[in-house]
Amino acid sequence: QSVLTQPPSASGTPGQRVTMSCSGSSSDIGSNYVNWYQQVPGAAPKLLIYRNDQRPSGIPDRFSGSKSGTSASLAISGLRSEDETDYYCAAWDDSLSGYVFGTGTKVTVL
Amino acid sequence: QVQLVESGGRVVQPGMSLGLSCAASGFTFGSYGMHWVRQAPGKGLEWVAFIWYDGSKKYYVDSVKGRFIIARDNSKNTVYLRMNSLRAEDTAVYFCARDGRAASLDYWGQGTLVTVSS
């Protein structure tokens, strides 16, 4: 089963803007919405962004998503210490008839 | 509020079977599709299976096709995962999650640990 490709790590200092990419193909990101999840180690994932760029209720506007073609990105502005954790992109894949997750990006706040 | 509570995880030997349950509350269960997602120790998230709101369609990741079965009982607000012919590589925390808008998994349970070891 294919996965979406994310950089293993990203970092920034408090207050900075950090971005991370998510690369897919025509059958997943290219054809469907991208969603982003935040996961603190040892806890369940939490939905951060849905439908490419929409935030669920309670998610601060520091988090933003975008999509272009077969790639997507997540940006965190005004980086805070509590943002130091793991982030995953995901999308439905039409050719696999299944949901695929990204490889995950660990954000470090320096 | 929406709650998903998984149960059934334990240590089993390779080749054995195990059933997981996920009890839902706080929403109209029969109106939502449900997913199972797993996470091996120290690894990333892997989607396992999805079942439509009415159970009419089911989808699986290739690595579990023919071994795992997803099912639901809308009268009991519960989704199940029957896992047969378990392998060491099935060792993971298994999460159930609700299928929300735009195929997002909008609510997750706390997970249940399955360990396949002799």
mmCIF file of C-alpha atoms in Angstrom:
data_model
loop_
_atom_site.group_PDB
_atom_site.id
_atom_site.type_symbol
_atom_site.label_atom_id
_atom_site.label_comp_id
_atom_site.label_asym_id
_atom_site.label_seq_id
_atom_site.Cartn_x
_atom_site.Cartn_y
_atom_site.Cartn_z
ATOM 1 C CA GLN A 1 0.000 0.000 0.000
ATOM 2 C CA SER A 2 1.467 3.342 -0.986
ATOM 3 C CA VAL A 3 1.871 6.135 1.504
ATOM 4 C CA LEU A 4 2.098 9.858 1.214
ATOM 5 C CA THR A 5 5.597 11.286 1.576
ATOM 6 C CA GLN A 6 6.395 13.793 4.306
ATOM 7 C CA PRO A 7 9.743 15.152 5.511
ATOM 8 C CA PRO A 8 10.729 13.332 8.717
ATOM 9 C CA SER A 9 11.367 16.523 10.636
ATOM 10 C CA ALA A 10 10.791 20.260 10.754
ATOM 11 C CA SER A 11 11.835 22.827 13.314
ATOM 12 C CA GLY A 12 11.586 26.433 14.322
ATOM 13 C CA THR A 13 11.937 28.808 17.227
ATOM 14 C CA PRO A 14 8.960 30.074 19.237
ATOM 15 C CA GLY A 15 6.935 32.554 17.234
ATOM 16 C CA GLN A 16 8.295 31.415 13.876
ATOM 17 C CA ARG A 17 6.339 29.930 10.990
ATOM 18 C CA VAL A 18 6.975 26.295 10.137
ATOM 19 C CA THR A 19 5.739 24.463 7.077
ATOM 20 C CA MET A 20 5.716 20.802 6.096
ATOM 21 C CA SER A 21 4.909 19.146 2.816
ATOM 22 C CA CYS A 22 2.917 16.068 1.824
ATOM 23 C CA SER A 23 3.521 14.521 -1.585
ATOM 24 C CA GLY A 24 1.145 12.083 -3.227
ATOM 25 C CA SER A 25 -0.163 11.047 -6.606
ATOM 26 C CA SER A 26 -3.044 11.600 -8.979
ATOM 27 C CA SER A 27 -5.121 8.871 -7.329
ATOM 28 C CA ASP A 28 -4.911 10.233 -3.787
ATOM 29 C CA ILE A 29 -4.131 13.909 -3.230
ATOM 30 C CA GLY A 30 -4.723 14.675 -6.894
ATOM 31 C CA SER A 31 -8.298 13.378 -6.709
ATOM 32 C CA ASN A 32 -9.393 13.821 -3.113
ATOM 33 C CA TYR A 33 -9.321 16.125 -0.122
ATOM 34 C CA VAL A 34 -6.311 16.173 2.174
ATOM 35 C CA ASN A 35 -6.668 15.982 5.932
ATOM 36 C CA TRP A 36 -4.049 16.620 8.610
ATOM 37 C CA TYR A 37 -3.725 15.050 12.054
ATOM 38 C CA GLN A 38 -1.702 15.979 15.115
ATOM 39 C CA GLN A 39 -0.553 13.207 17.426
ATOM 40 C CA VAL A 40 1.079 13.594 20.787
ATOM 41 C CA PRO A 41 3.117 10.432 21.559
ATOM 42 C CA GLY A 42 1.051 7.963 23.538
ATOM 43 C CA ALA A 43 -2.242 9.647 22.645
ATOM 44 C CA ALA A 44 -4.817 9.287 19.891
ATOM 45 C CA PRO A 45 -4.441 11.437 16.768
ATOM 46 C CA LYS A 46 -6.512 14.607 16.551
ATOM 47 C CA LEU A 47 -8.004 16.072 13.374
ATOM 48 C CA LEU A 48 -6.265 19.368 12.628
ATOM 49 C CA ILE A 49 -7.304 20.235 9.065
ATOM 50 C CA TYR A 50 -9.976 18.712 6.830
ATOM 51 C CA ARG A 51 -10.999 19.318 3.228
ATOM 52 C CA ASN A 52 -7.501 20.701 2.428
ATOM 53 C CA ASP A 53 -7.782 23.924 4.391
ATOM 54 C CA GLN A 54 -10.664 23.786 6.877
ATOM 55 C CA ARG A 55 -10.169 23.844 10.630
ATOM 56 C CA PRO A 56 -12.494 21.918 12.948
ATOM 57 C CA SER A 57 -13.993 23.807 15.818
ATOM 58 C CA GLY A 58 -11.417 24.505 18.500
ATOM 59 C CA ILE A 59 -8.362 24.383 16.266
ATOM 60 C CA PRO A 60 -6.528 27.739 16.392
ATOM 61 C CA ASP A 61 -6.054 29.711 13.208
ATOM 62 C CA ARG A 62 -2.279 29.366 13.651
ATOM 63 C CA PHE A 63 -2.736 26.112 11.745
ATOM 64 C CA SER A 64 -3.436 26.336 8.022
ATOM 65 C CA GLY A 65 -3.510 23.889 5.145
ATOM 66 C CA SER A 66 -3.256 24.126 1.386
ATOM 67 C CA LYS A 67 -3.224 21.841 -1.614
ATOM 68 C CA SER A 68 -1.929 22.129 -5.150
ATOM 69 C CA GLY A 69 -2.032 19.299 -7.651
ATOM 70 C CA THR A 70 -0.667 16.165 -6.016
ATOM 71 C CA SER A 71 0.910 17.921 -3.052
ATOM 72 C CA ALA A 72 -0.303 19.569 0.115
ATOM 73 C CA SER A 73 1.243 21.500 2.952
ATOM 74 C CA LEU A 74 0.572 22.374 6.564
ATOM 75 C CA ALA A 75 1.774 25.615 8.101
ATOM 76 C CA ILE A 76 2.042 26.484 11.766
ATOM 77 C CA SER A 77 2.477 30.168 12.466
ATOM 78 C CA GLY A 78 3.401 31.667 15.823
ATOM 79 C CA LEU A 79 5.072 28.389 16.803
ATOM 80 C CA ARG A 80 4.536 27.376 20.424
ATOM 81 C CA SER A 81 6.191 24.770 22.615
ATOM 82 C CA GLU A 82 3.029 22.670 22.683
ATOM 83 C CA ASP A 83 3.221 22.321 18.881
ATOM 84 C CA GLU A 84 6.239 20.060 19.326
ATOM 85 C CA THR A 85 4.804 16.713 18.275
ATOM 86 C CA ASP A 86 3.990 14.555 15.223
ATOM 87 C CA TYR A 87 1.892 15.548 12.218
ATOM 88 C CA TYR A 88 0.376 13.292 9.541
ATOM 89 C CA CYS A 89 -1.334 14.061 6.251
ATOM 90 C CA ALA A 90 -3.889 11.668 4.778
ATOM 91 C CA ALA A 91 -6.241 11.218 1.860
ATOM 92 C CA TRP A 92 -8.476 8.629 0.241
ATOM 93 C CA ASP A 93 -6.831 6.781 -2.636
ATOM 94 C CA ASP A 94 -9.186 5.932 -5.493
ATOM 95 C CA SER A 95 -6.972 3.305 -7.102
ATOM 96 C CA LEU A 96 -6.378 1.460 -3.823
ATOM 97 C CA SER A 97 -9.924 2.036 -2.540
ATOM 98 C CA GLY A 98 -8.363 2.825 0.777
ATOM 99 C CA TYR A 99 -7.197 5.613 3.023
ATOM 100 C CA VAL A 100 -3.492 6.450 3.016
ATOM 101 C CA PHE A 101 -1.490 8.292 5.635
ATOM 102 C CA GLY A 102 1.683 10.252 5.236
ATOM 103 C CA THR A 103 4.959 9.076 6.711
ATOM 104 C CA GLY A 104 4.718 11.723 9.413
ATOM 105 C CA THR A 105 6.678 14.848 10.322
ATOM 106 C CA LYS A 106 8.076 15.489 13.781
ATOM 107 C CA VAL A 107 8.097 19.172 14.658
ATOM 108 C CA THR A 108 10.723 20.415 17.095
ATOM 109 C CA VAL A 109 10.534 23.785 18.796
ATOM 110 C CA LEU A 110 14.089 24.980 19.297
ATOM 111 C CA GLN B 1 -19.991 14.488 23.496
ATOM 112 C CA VAL B 2 -18.646 11.978 21.011
ATOM 113 C CA GLN B 3 -16.930 9.025 22.643
ATOM 114 C CA LEU B 4 -15.282 5.983 21.124
ATOM 115 C CA VAL B 5 -13.999 3.252 23.421
ATOM 116 C CA GLU B 6 -12.008 0.324 22.061
ATOM 117 C CA SER B 7 -11.598 -2.979 23.842
ATOM 118 C CA GLY B 8 -10.324 -6.481 23.257
ATOM 119 C CA GLY B 9 -6.610 -5.962 22.819
ATOM 120 C CA ARG B 10 -4.266 -8.495 24.442
ATOM 121 C CA VAL B 11 -1.288 -10.743 23.815
ATOM 122 C CA VAL B 12 -1.925 -13.565 21.357
ATOM 123 C CA GLN B 13 0.230 -16.142 19.608
ATOM 124 C CA PRO B 14 0.944 -16.023 15.868
ATOM 125 C CA GLY B 15 -1.777 -17.698 13.841
ATOM 126 C CA MET B 16 -4.447 -17.078 16.458
ATOM 127 C CA SER B 17 -7.572 -14.937 16.154
ATOM 128 C CA LEU B 18 -8.742 -11.929 18.125
ATOM 129 C CA GLY B 19 -11.768 -9.652 18.088
ATOM 130 C CA LEU B 20 -11.762 -5.941 18.848
ATOM 131 C CA SER B 21 -14.789 -3.811 19.681
ATOM 132 C CA CYS B 22 -15.367 -0.083 19.571
ATOM 133 C CA ALA B 23 -18.367 1.259 21.483
ATOM 134 C CA ALA B 24 -19.662 4.621 20.297
ATOM 135 C CA SER B 25 -21.766 7.209 22.068
ATOM 136 C CA GLY B 26 -22.719 10.860 21.779
ATOM 137 C CA PHE B 27 -23.779 10.798 18.130
ATOM 138 C CA THR B 28 -26.123 8.990 15.730
ATOM 139 C CA PHE B 29 -23.899 5.992 15.125
ATOM 140 C CA GLY B 30 -25.912 4.592 12.237
ATOM 141 C CA SER B 31 -25.319 7.732 10.173
ATOM 142 C CA TYR B 32 -21.529 7.498 10.065
ATOM 143 C CA GLY B 33 -18.925 5.284 8.479
ATOM 144 C CA MET B 34 -16.249 3.950 10.812
ATOM 145 C CA HIS B 35 -12.545 3.221 10.415
ATOM 146 C CA TRP B 36 -9.905 1.128 12.126
ATOM 147 C CA VAL B 37 -6.357 2.533 12.118
ATOM 148 C CA ARG B 38 -3.289 0.965 13.702
ATOM 149 C CA GLN B 39 0.098 2.143 14.866
ATOM 150 C CA ALA B 40 2.984 -0.271 15.421
ATOM 151 C CA PRO B 41 5.365 0.607 18.263
ATOM 152 C CA GLY B 42 7.449 3.612 17.299
ATOM 153 C CA LYS B 43 5.928 3.745 13.805
ATOM 154 C CA GLY B 44 3.461 5.899 11.914
ATOM 155 C CA LEU B 45 -0.260 5.557 11.377
ATOM 156 C CA GLU B 46 -1.594 2.835 9.076
ATOM 157 C CA TRP B 47 -5.213 2.698 7.958
ATOM 158 C CA VAL B 48 -6.665 -0.806 8.306
ATOM 159 C CA ALA B 49 -10.336 -0.885 7.331
ATOM 160 C CA PHE B 50 -13.476 1.181 6.721
ATOM 161 C CA ILE B 51 -17.156 0.285 6.834
ATOM 162 C CA TRP B 52 -20.027 2.335 5.459
ATOM 163 C CA TYR B 53 -22.699 3.737 7.778
ATOM 164 C CA ASP B 54 -25.056 0.876 6.939
ATOM 165 C CA GLY B 55 -22.429 -1.858 6.621
ATOM 166 C CA SER B 56 -23.085 -2.272 2.904
ATOM 167 C CA LYS B 57 -19.504 -1.600 1.819
ATOM 168 C CA LYS B 58 -16.191 -2.501 3.404
ATOM 169 C CA TYR B 59 -12.622 -1.655 2.453
ATOM 170 C CA TYR B 60 -9.302 -3.041 3.677
ATOM 171 C CA VAL B 61 -5.599 -2.365 3.397
ATOM 172 C CA ASP B 62 -3.946 -5.040 1.245
ATOM 173 C CA SER B 63 -1.926 -6.507 4.118
ATOM 174 C CA VAL B 64 -5.061 -7.604 6.002
ATOM 175 C CA LYS B 65 -7.359 -8.586 3.128
ATOM 176 C CA GLY B 66 -8.629 -12.112 3.628
ATOM 177 C CA ARG B 67 -7.559 -12.127 7.301
ATOM 178 C CA PHE B 68 -9.446 -9.242 8.948
ATOM 179 C CA ILE B 69 -13.164 -8.536 8.882
ATOM 180 C CA ILE B 70 -14.799 -5.255 9.819
ATOM 181 C CA ALA B 71 -18.424 -5.330 10.915
ATOM 182 C CA ARG B 72 -20.908 -3.203 12.809
ATOM 183 C CA ASP B 73 -24.086 -3.502 14.813
ATOM 184 C CA ASN B 74 -26.007 -0.237 14.646
ATOM 185 C CA SER B 75 -28.442 -1.435 17.312
ATOM 186 C CA LYS B 76 -25.519 -1.684 19.725
ATOM 187 C CA ASN B 77 -23.600 1.382 18.480
ATOM 188 C CA THR B 78 -20.540 -0.804 18.035
ATOM 189 C CA VAL B 79 -18.008 -1.491 15.305
ATOM 190 C CA TYR B 80 -15.887 -4.628 15.344
ATOM 191 C CA LEU B 81 -12.637 -5.886 13.883
ATOM 192 C CA ARG B 82 -12.203 -9.634 13.657
ATOM 193 C CA MET B 83 -8.544 -10.473 13.139
ATOM 194 C CA ASN B 84 -7.582 -13.968 11.988
ATOM 195 C CA SER B 85 -4.237 -15.591 11.221
ATOM 196 C CA LEU B 86 -2.446 -12.949 13.231
ATOM 197 C CA ARG B 87 1.196 -12.216 12.489
ATOM 198 C CA ALA B 88 3.947 -10.506 14.450
ATOM 199 C CA GLU B 89 3.647 -7.531 12.116
ATOM 200 C CA ASP B 90 0.043 -7.001 13.238
ATOM 201 C CA THR B 91 1.358 -5.916 16.640
ATOM 202 C CA ALA B 92 0.094 -2.383 17.147
ATOM 203 C CA VAL B 93 -2.244 -0.061 18.963
ATOM 204 C CA TYR B 94 -5.576 -0.248 17.146
ATOM 205 C CA PHE B 95 -7.730 2.879 17.038
ATOM 206 C CA CYS B 96 -11.301 3.200 15.851
ATOM 207 C CA ALA B 97 -12.311 6.524 14.327
ATOM 208 C CA ARG B 98 -15.455 8.145 12.964
ATOM 209 C CA ASP B 99 -15.632 9.101 9.285
ATOM 210 C CA GLY B 100 -16.424 12.803 9.197
ATOM 211 C CA ARG B 101 -16.593 15.484 6.541
ATOM 212 C CA ALA B 102 -14.487 15.060 3.413
ATOM 213 C CA ALA B 103 -13.282 11.596 4.466
ATOM 214 C CA SER B 104 -11.650 13.019 7.555
ATOM 215 C CA LEU B 105 -11.383 10.910 10.685
ATOM 216 C CA ASP B 106 -12.876 13.435 13.061
ATOM 217 C CA TYR B 107 -13.090 11.533 16.339
ATOM 218 C CA TRP B 108 -10.796 8.816 17.628
ATOM 219 C CA GLY B 109 -10.839 6.337 20.479
ATOM 220 C CA GLN B 110 -7.940 5.963 22.896
ATOM 221 C CA GLY B 111 -6.746 2.748 21.246
ATOM 222 C CA THR B 112 -6.254 -0.854 22.355
ATOM 223 C CA LEU B 113 -2.939 -2.731 22.202
ATOM 224 C CA VAL B 114 -2.639 -5.983 20.304
ATOM 225 C CA THR B 115 0.592 -7.906 20.722
ATOM 226 C CA VAL B 116 1.262 -10.934 18.556
ATOM 227 C CA SER B 117 4.073 -12.956 20.066
ATOM 228 C CA SER B 118 4.946 -16.530 20.912
#
